[in-house]
Amino acid sequence: MSDNIELLRRQLERERAARKEAEKITEQKTREIYYANQELRLLNDQLEEIVRERTSQLESARDEAVRANKIKSQFLANMSHELRTPLNAIIGYSEMLMEEAGEIGETTIVEDLGKIRKSGQHLLGLINDILDISKIETGKMEIYAEPVELHDLVQDVVATVAPLIEKNGNRLVVEADGGVFTADENKLRQVLINLLGNAGKFTEDGLIRFEARFETREDRTGCCFRVQDTGIGMTTEQMGRLFQPFAQADSSTTRKYGGTGLGLAISQSLCSLMGGVIQVDSDPGVGSLFEVWLPFLSEREERTELLTVQIPSQSVPDRPGRASILLIDDDPLNRRLMARYLENESWTLAFAENGEQGLRQARELKPGVICLDIHMPGMDGWSVLAELKSDPGLKDIPVVIWSMAGDRNLGYALGASDYLTKPVGRERLISVMDKYVSNRGEHAILVVEDDETTSELMARLLIKEGYTVARAMNGKSGLAGLAAERPDLILLDLTMPQMDGFQFIAELRGREDWSGIPVVVVTAREMTANEHKELRRSVQSVFQKGAFDYRTLLSEIRRTLGEV
């Protein structure tokens, strides 16, 4: 019995010792956990402090980047204004002086002024390219989508590049669909002018084909533009460098043809920004084919309906017995074309399908001007012209020959006032019509522009065209001028001291008696997409200085004023 008790006692002592040992180990582990938690808290505090510091540094870096971007954007806007404004004046004055020198027969002066104009345009092109590359690289190039009429865009681009293409003895063939689509018109025009300009520059005595077609790719509706030439062409190696900034096919190309090598790099970036692609295929000595495809939002059928112009055999003028323009032409497409060209002008149109009908309508309507085709079945245009000039009641009506071919001298000898060779550009047609059916002296225009040279240039240009002109050097003095005399139209710069163009527009639209005055913005400022949208709600048109010629501006002024 005693042995069992002793055994039990020893077992209890062992268990007691084991418990003490376990308690000791537990206490030690507890202390270790406590100290580990303390270290973790310390590390956590240190990490939080590091995160706070890094966050503060990142926020400062972000704020600095935002400030730098704002400074860079402001720098680009200022550079655009400060460089383009004087170049705009150089080009504008040279064009105006060329016309005046030509009128007095000073051919040598005309040639010298032409060189000045050409150099100014070249320098302006370089500046525009460098500014565009800068905006693209800094992510500041914005896309402004608006409805674009394909046929009008093509006509505008062709009219711009025609002198360069013709300079090298090339022939241009154009094929384009009709319809409206959504795109950034200015950037698309820039791409097409670059491609056509290159085709004209690198091709001599050849053929250049320009196509604009609606085309669906991968279930996305879009528009495809193709420029094909029979020029010098390129090798595969040269095509590999083609879209790199400041790179051309090779050094010999640069020496012979000039240029910065920025045009195609910019064009590719612009196509990418608009969601499209640009591709090239070329063979040395055979020629090149450039293809641009861009997506758009509206379906083709919907856009085409927007542009459809229904033309009866005779449009009814708004005044009994009177019409601004009478077109005598047997081709319905030509009648449709003139209606499209002049649809935004406030002139009334009448149409005749043949010579006999044209004479009857001329006697009934007494139009302001008659446009006459030469090649018509039955009674041709020469017979109609002779009949018109022999009729005492019709002989004083100006007649403009509108024909594919014919004897220009014979037309003038028979009494024609002007001679237009088809195809006729819209600007050319409007400018000729305007000589015979305009009445500008009754229109007053206010030019709000802080640059003295540009202001004087615009005033001289408008006065020469017969308008009454007032000038203001900033928005504040412009408003004072409005209070003294209400103009029919305002030409407005945006970047001005004291009160800029945006403030001026806000003040103008805030006055009920001034809110209806049309405003045309002419600026060298680089505008954001939001500024474009804001302006579009308040002004008739926006012209970028250096990116248009003054004939286009005058055409817009006539359209806005609704001259008849």
Short mmCIF file of N, CA and C in Angstrom, two decimals, residues 96-223:
data_model
loop_
_atom_site.label_atom_id
_atom_site.label_comp_id
_atom_site.label_asym_id
_atom_site.label_seq_id
_atom_site.Cartn_x
_atom_site.Cartn_y
_atom_site.Cartn_z
N MET A 96 -2.93 90.69 -100.61
CA MET A 96 -3.65 91.89 -100.99
C MET A 96 -2.80 92.77 -101.91
N LEU A 97 -1.51 92.91 -101.59
CA LEU A 97 -0.63 93.72 -102.42
C LEU A 97 -0.40 93.07 -103.79
N MET A 98 -0.40 91.74 -103.83
CA MET A 98 -0.28 91.05 -105.12
C MET A 98 -1.45 91.41 -106.04
N GLU A 99 -2.65 91.42 -105.46
CA GLU A 99 -3.83 91.78 -106.26
C GLU A 99 -3.73 93.22 -106.76
N GLU A 100 -3.32 94.13 -105.87
CA GLU A 100 -3.24 95.54 -106.26
C GLU A 100 -2.14 95.76 -107.29
N ALA A 101 -0.99 95.08 -107.10
CA ALA A 101 0.10 95.22 -108.08
C ALA A 101 -0.31 94.62 -109.42
N GLY A 102 -1.04 93.52 -109.39
CA GLY A 102 -1.51 92.92 -110.63
C GLY A 102 -2.47 93.83 -111.38
N GLU A 103 -3.29 94.57 -110.64
CA GLU A 103 -4.26 95.47 -111.27
C GLU A 103 -3.58 96.61 -112.02
N ILE A 104 -2.39 97.02 -111.57
CA ILE A 104 -1.69 98.13 -112.24
C ILE A 104 -0.58 97.61 -113.15
N GLY A 105 -0.51 96.28 -113.33
CA GLY A 105 0.44 95.70 -114.28
C GLY A 105 1.87 95.60 -113.80
N GLU A 106 2.12 95.64 -112.49
CA GLU A 106 3.49 95.53 -111.97
C GLU A 106 3.84 94.05 -111.78
N THR A 107 4.18 93.38 -112.87
CA THR A 107 4.41 91.93 -112.81
C THR A 107 5.62 91.57 -111.96
N THR A 108 6.67 92.38 -111.99
CA THR A 108 7.86 92.08 -111.20
C THR A 108 7.54 92.12 -109.70
N ILE A 109 6.78 93.14 -109.31
CA ILE A 109 6.38 93.26 -107.90
C ILE A 109 5.48 92.09 -107.50
N VAL A 110 4.60 91.68 -108.40
CA VAL A 110 3.72 90.54 -108.12
C VAL A 110 4.56 89.29 -107.85
N GLU A 111 5.60 89.08 -108.66
CA GLU A 111 6.47 87.91 -108.46
C GLU A 111 7.20 87.98 -107.12
N ASP A 112 7.70 89.18 -106.77
CA ASP A 112 8.41 89.33 -105.49
C ASP A 112 7.46 89.09 -104.31
N LEU A 113 6.27 89.66 -104.42
CA LEU A 113 5.29 89.46 -103.35
C LEU A 113 4.88 88.00 -103.25
N GLY A 114 4.82 87.33 -104.39
CA GLY A 114 4.51 85.91 -104.38
C GLY A 114 5.55 85.11 -103.63
N LYS A 115 6.82 85.51 -103.76
CA LYS A 115 7.89 84.82 -103.03
C LYS A 115 7.75 85.05 -101.53
N ILE A 116 7.40 86.29 -101.15
CA ILE A 116 7.18 86.59 -99.73
C ILE A 116 6.04 85.74 -99.18
N ARG A 117 4.95 85.70 -99.93
CA ARG A 117 3.78 84.91 -99.51
C ARG A 117 4.14 83.43 -99.37
N LYS A 118 4.86 82.91 -100.36
CA LYS A 118 5.23 81.50 -100.33
C LYS A 118 6.13 81.19 -99.14
N SER A 119 7.09 82.07 -98.87
CA SER A 119 7.99 81.86 -97.73
C SER A 119 7.22 81.93 -96.42
N GLY A 120 6.28 82.88 -96.32
CA GLY A 120 5.46 82.99 -95.12
C GLY A 120 4.62 81.74 -94.90
N GLN A 121 4.04 81.22 -95.96
CA GLN A 121 3.25 80.00 -95.84
C GLN A 121 4.11 78.81 -95.45
N HIS A 122 5.33 78.75 -96.00
CA HIS A 122 6.24 77.66 -95.65
C HIS A 122 6.60 77.72 -94.16
N LEU A 123 6.95 78.91 -93.69
CA LEU A 123 7.30 79.08 -92.29
C LEU A 123 6.10 78.76 -91.39
N LEU A 124 4.92 79.20 -91.80
CA LEU A 124 3.72 78.91 -91.02
C LEU A 124 3.48 77.41 -90.94
N GLY A 125 3.71 76.71 -92.07
CA GLY A 125 3.53 75.27 -92.07
C GLY A 125 4.48 74.57 -91.11
N LEU A 126 5.74 75.02 -91.07
CA LEU A 126 6.71 74.45 -90.14
C LEU A 126 6.29 74.68 -88.69
N ILE A 127 5.85 75.90 -88.40
CA ILE A 127 5.41 76.22 -87.03
C ILE A 127 4.21 75.37 -86.64
N ASN A 128 3.25 75.24 -87.54
CA ASN A 128 2.07 74.43 -87.25
C ASN A 128 2.45 72.98 -86.98
N ASP A 129 3.38 72.44 -87.78
CA ASP A 129 3.81 71.05 -87.58
C ASP A 129 4.48 70.85 -86.23
N ILE A 130 5.38 71.77 -85.87
CA ILE A 130 6.10 71.64 -84.60
C ILE A 130 5.13 71.76 -83.42
N LEU A 131 4.18 72.70 -83.50
CA LEU A 131 3.19 72.83 -82.44
C LEU A 131 2.31 71.59 -82.35
N ASP A 132 1.95 71.01 -83.48
CA ASP A 132 1.13 69.80 -83.47
C ASP A 132 1.87 68.63 -82.84
N ILE A 133 3.14 68.44 -83.22
CA ILE A 133 3.94 67.37 -82.63
C ILE A 133 4.04 67.56 -81.12
N SER A 134 4.25 68.80 -80.68
CA SER A 134 4.36 69.08 -79.24
C SER A 134 3.07 68.71 -78.52
N LYS A 135 1.93 69.08 -79.11
CA LYS A 135 0.64 68.77 -78.49
C LYS A 135 0.40 67.26 -78.45
N ILE A 136 0.76 66.56 -79.50
CA ILE A 136 0.56 65.11 -79.54
C ILE A 136 1.43 64.42 -78.49
N GLU A 137 2.70 64.82 -78.39
CA GLU A 137 3.63 64.19 -77.46
C GLU A 137 3.24 64.44 -76.01
N THR A 138 2.63 65.59 -75.73
CA THR A 138 2.23 65.91 -74.36
C THR A 138 0.79 65.51 -74.07
N GLY A 139 0.14 64.86 -75.02
CA GLY A 139 -1.24 64.42 -74.81
C GLY A 139 -2.25 65.54 -74.79
N LYS A 140 -1.93 66.67 -75.43
CA LYS A 140 -2.80 67.83 -75.40
C LYS A 140 -3.61 67.99 -76.69
N MET A 141 -3.45 67.07 -77.62
CA MET A 141 -4.23 67.14 -78.86
C MET A 141 -5.63 66.59 -78.58
N GLU A 142 -6.65 67.42 -78.79
CA GLU A 142 -8.01 67.02 -78.53
C GLU A 142 -8.78 66.87 -79.84
N ILE A 143 -9.77 65.99 -79.81
CA ILE A 143 -10.61 65.74 -80.97
C ILE A 143 -11.95 66.43 -80.77
N TYR A 144 -12.36 67.19 -81.79
CA TYR A 144 -13.65 67.88 -81.75
C TYR A 144 -14.51 67.34 -82.88
N ALA A 145 -15.51 66.54 -82.53
CA ALA A 145 -16.35 65.89 -83.54
C ALA A 145 -17.50 66.79 -83.94
N GLU A 146 -17.78 66.85 -85.24
CA GLU A 146 -18.88 67.65 -85.77
C GLU A 146 -19.33 67.04 -87.09
N PRO A 147 -20.56 67.34 -87.53
CA PRO A 147 -21.03 66.82 -88.82
C PRO A 147 -20.21 67.39 -89.97
N VAL A 148 -19.80 66.53 -90.89
CA VAL A 148 -18.98 66.93 -92.04
C VAL A 148 -19.66 66.44 -93.32
N GLU A 149 -19.82 67.34 -94.28
CA GLU A 149 -20.37 66.95 -95.58
C GLU A 149 -19.20 66.51 -96.45
N LEU A 150 -19.21 65.24 -96.83
CA LEU A 150 -18.06 64.65 -97.51
C LEU A 150 -17.73 65.36 -98.82
N HIS A 151 -18.73 65.65 -99.62
CA HIS A 151 -18.48 66.29 -100.92
C HIS A 151 -17.85 67.66 -100.74
N ASP A 152 -18.37 68.45 -99.80
CA ASP A 152 -17.82 69.79 -99.56
C ASP A 152 -16.39 69.71 -99.04
N LEU A 153 -16.13 68.74 -98.15
CA LEU A 153 -14.77 68.57 -97.63
C LEU A 153 -13.80 68.26 -98.75
N VAL A 154 -14.18 67.35 -99.63
CA VAL A 154 -13.31 66.98 -100.75
C VAL A 154 -13.05 68.18 -101.65
N GLN A 155 -14.09 68.95 -101.97
CA GLN A 155 -13.93 70.12 -102.82
C GLN A 155 -12.98 71.14 -102.19
N ASP A 156 -13.12 71.33 -100.88
CA ASP A 156 -12.27 72.28 -100.16
C ASP A 156 -10.81 71.84 -100.19
N VAL A 157 -10.57 70.56 -99.93
CA VAL A 157 -9.20 70.03 -99.92
C VAL A 157 -8.58 70.13 -101.31
N VAL A 158 -9.35 69.76 -102.33
CA VAL A 158 -8.83 69.80 -103.70
C VAL A 158 -8.48 71.23 -104.11
N ALA A 159 -9.35 72.18 -103.74
CA ALA A 159 -9.07 73.58 -104.08
C ALA A 159 -7.78 74.07 -103.42
N THR A 160 -7.50 73.57 -102.21
CA THR A 160 -6.30 73.99 -101.48
C THR A 160 -5.03 73.45 -102.12
N VAL A 161 -5.05 72.19 -102.53
CA VAL A 161 -3.81 71.56 -103.03
C VAL A 161 -3.65 71.67 -104.54
N ALA A 162 -4.68 72.17 -105.25
CA ALA A 162 -4.62 72.22 -106.71
C ALA A 162 -3.38 72.94 -107.25
N PRO A 163 -2.99 74.11 -106.69
CA PRO A 163 -1.81 74.79 -107.24
C PRO A 163 -0.54 73.94 -107.16
N LEU A 164 -0.34 73.21 -106.06
CA LEU A 164 0.86 72.38 -105.93
C LEU A 164 0.83 71.22 -106.92
N ILE A 165 -0.33 70.62 -107.08
CA ILE A 165 -0.45 69.50 -108.01
C ILE A 165 -0.22 69.95 -109.45
N GLU A 166 -0.80 71.10 -109.79
CA GLU A 166 -0.65 71.61 -111.16
C GLU A 166 0.76 72.12 -111.42
N LYS A 167 1.46 72.55 -110.37
CA LYS A 167 2.80 73.10 -110.53
C LYS A 167 3.75 72.09 -111.17
N ASN A 168 3.60 70.81 -110.83
CA ASN A 168 4.46 69.77 -111.38
C ASN A 168 3.85 69.09 -112.60
N GLY A 169 2.85 69.73 -113.20
CA GLY A 169 2.26 69.20 -114.41
C GLY A 169 1.43 67.94 -114.22
N ASN A 170 0.88 67.75 -113.04
CA ASN A 170 0.11 66.55 -112.75
C ASN A 170 -1.37 66.74 -113.06
N ARG A 171 -2.05 65.62 -113.27
CA ARG A 171 -3.50 65.64 -113.49
C ARG A 171 -4.16 64.97 -112.29
N LEU A 172 -5.20 65.61 -111.76
CA LEU A 172 -5.89 65.10 -110.58
C LEU A 172 -7.27 64.59 -110.96
N VAL A 173 -7.56 63.35 -110.56
CA VAL A 173 -8.88 62.74 -110.77
C VAL A 173 -9.51 62.54 -109.39
N VAL A 174 -10.74 63.03 -109.22
CA VAL A 174 -11.41 63.00 -107.92
C VAL A 174 -12.72 62.22 -108.04
N GLU A 175 -12.95 61.32 -107.10
CA GLU A 175 -14.21 60.59 -107.01
C GLU A 175 -14.62 60.58 -105.55
N ALA A 176 -15.85 61.05 -105.27
CA ALA A 176 -16.28 61.16 -103.87
C ALA A 176 -17.77 60.85 -103.74
N ASP A 177 -18.12 60.17 -102.66
CA ASP A 177 -19.52 59.96 -102.32
C ASP A 177 -20.11 61.24 -101.75
N GLY A 178 -21.43 61.32 -101.74
CA GLY A 178 -22.12 62.42 -101.08
C GLY A 178 -22.75 61.92 -99.80
N GLY A 179 -22.71 62.72 -98.77
CA GLY A 179 -23.30 62.32 -97.49
C GLY A 179 -22.63 63.04 -96.34
N VAL A 180 -23.21 62.90 -95.16
CA VAL A 180 -22.71 63.57 -93.97
C VAL A 180 -22.24 62.52 -92.97
N PHE A 181 -21.08 62.75 -92.36
CA PHE A 181 -20.60 61.87 -91.30
C PHE A 181 -19.99 62.72 -90.20
N THR A 182 -19.66 62.09 -89.08
CA THR A 182 -19.15 62.81 -87.91
C THR A 182 -17.65 62.60 -87.78
N ALA A 183 -16.90 63.70 -87.73
CA ALA A 183 -15.44 63.62 -87.62
C ALA A 183 -14.92 64.97 -87.14
N ASP A 184 -13.64 65.02 -86.84
CA ASP A 184 -12.97 66.28 -86.57
C ASP A 184 -12.54 66.85 -87.94
N GLU A 185 -13.33 67.78 -88.46
CA GLU A 185 -13.13 68.23 -89.83
C GLU A 185 -11.76 68.85 -90.04
N ASN A 186 -11.31 69.68 -89.12
CA ASN A 186 -10.02 70.35 -89.29
C ASN A 186 -8.87 69.36 -89.33
N LYS A 187 -8.90 68.37 -88.44
CA LYS A 187 -7.81 67.40 -88.41
C LYS A 187 -7.86 66.47 -89.62
N LEU A 188 -9.06 66.09 -90.04
CA LEU A 188 -9.18 65.26 -91.23
C LEU A 188 -8.70 66.03 -92.46
N ARG A 189 -9.07 67.30 -92.57
CA ARG A 189 -8.60 68.12 -93.69
C ARG A 189 -7.07 68.20 -93.68
N GLN A 190 -6.49 68.34 -92.50
CA GLN A 190 -5.03 68.42 -92.38
C GLN A 190 -4.37 67.15 -92.90
N VAL A 191 -4.92 65.98 -92.57
CA VAL A 191 -4.38 64.71 -93.03
C VAL A 191 -4.46 64.61 -94.55
N LEU A 192 -5.63 64.94 -95.11
CA LEU A 192 -5.83 64.80 -96.56
C LEU A 192 -4.97 65.78 -97.35
N ILE A 193 -4.84 67.00 -96.85
CA ILE A 193 -3.99 67.98 -97.53
C ILE A 193 -2.54 67.52 -97.52
N ASN A 194 -2.11 66.92 -96.41
CA ASN A 194 -0.74 66.42 -96.34
C ASN A 194 -0.51 65.31 -97.36
N LEU A 195 -1.45 64.36 -97.45
CA LEU A 195 -1.29 63.24 -98.37
C LEU A 195 -1.32 63.71 -99.83
N LEU A 196 -2.27 64.58 -100.16
CA LEU A 196 -2.35 65.08 -101.53
C LEU A 196 -1.16 65.98 -101.86
N GLY A 197 -0.73 66.78 -100.87
CA GLY A 197 0.43 67.63 -101.09
C GLY A 197 1.69 66.82 -101.36
N ASN A 198 1.86 65.73 -100.61
CA ASN A 198 3.00 64.85 -100.86
C ASN A 198 2.92 64.21 -102.25
N ALA A 199 1.72 63.78 -102.62
CA ALA A 199 1.55 63.16 -103.94
C ALA A 199 1.93 64.15 -105.04
N GLY A 200 1.49 65.42 -104.89
CA GLY A 200 1.85 66.43 -105.88
C GLY A 200 3.32 66.77 -105.89
N LYS A 201 3.97 66.71 -104.71
CA LYS A 201 5.38 67.06 -104.60
C LYS A 201 6.28 65.99 -105.19
N PHE A 202 5.92 64.72 -104.97
CA PHE A 202 6.78 63.61 -105.40
C PHE A 202 6.37 63.01 -106.74
N THR A 203 5.48 63.68 -107.47
CA THR A 203 5.05 63.21 -108.78
C THR A 203 5.21 64.35 -109.79
N GLU A 204 5.73 64.05 -110.95
CA GLU A 204 5.89 65.04 -112.02
C GLU A 204 5.27 64.51 -113.30
N ASP A 205 4.42 65.36 -113.92
CA ASP A 205 3.75 65.00 -115.18
C ASP A 205 3.06 63.64 -115.07
N GLY A 206 2.40 63.41 -113.95
CA GLY A 206 1.77 62.13 -113.71
C GLY A 206 0.30 62.26 -113.37
N LEU A 207 -0.25 61.19 -112.83
CA LEU A 207 -1.67 61.13 -112.48
C LEU A 207 -1.80 60.92 -110.98
N ILE A 208 -2.69 61.70 -110.36
CA ILE A 208 -3.00 61.56 -108.94
C ILE A 208 -4.50 61.30 -108.82
N ARG A 209 -4.85 60.23 -108.16
CA ARG A 209 -6.26 59.85 -107.99
C ARG A 209 -6.63 60.00 -106.51
N PHE A 210 -7.73 60.70 -106.26
CA PHE A 210 -8.21 60.94 -104.89
C PHE A 210 -9.63 60.41 -104.78
N GLU A 211 -9.84 59.45 -103.89
CA GLU A 211 -11.15 58.85 -103.70
C GLU A 211 -11.60 59.02 -102.25
N ALA A 212 -12.89 59.27 -102.08
CA ALA A 212 -13.49 59.35 -100.75
C ALA A 212 -14.78 58.54 -100.78
N ARG A 213 -14.80 57.42 -100.07
CA ARG A 213 -15.93 56.50 -100.12
C ARG A 213 -16.37 56.10 -98.71
N PHE A 214 -17.68 55.91 -98.55
CA PHE A 214 -18.18 55.31 -97.32
C PHE A 214 -17.87 53.82 -97.36
N GLU A 215 -17.36 53.29 -96.24
CA GLU A 215 -16.92 51.91 -96.23
C GLU A 215 -17.06 51.31 -94.84
N THR A 216 -17.59 50.09 -94.75
CA THR A 216 -17.77 49.39 -93.48
C THR A 216 -16.66 48.37 -93.29
N ARG A 217 -16.05 48.38 -92.10
CA ARG A 217 -15.00 47.43 -91.77
C ARG A 217 -15.27 46.84 -90.39
N GLU A 218 -15.30 45.52 -90.33
CA GLU A 218 -15.52 44.82 -89.06
C GLU A 218 -16.76 45.34 -88.35
N ASP A 219 -17.84 45.45 -89.11
CA ASP A 219 -19.14 45.90 -88.60
C ASP A 219 -19.12 47.35 -88.10
N ARG A 220 -18.11 48.11 -88.47
CA ARG A 220 -18.06 49.53 -88.09
C ARG A 220 -18.16 50.36 -89.37
N THR A 221 -19.16 51.24 -89.39
CA THR A 221 -19.30 52.11 -90.56
C THR A 221 -18.24 53.20 -90.50
N GLY A 222 -17.74 53.57 -91.65
CA GLY A 222 -16.69 54.58 -91.69
C GLY A 222 -16.51 55.15 -93.07
N CYS A 223 -15.45 55.90 -93.23
CA CYS A 223 -15.15 56.55 -94.50
C CYS A 223 -13.70 56.25 -94.86
#
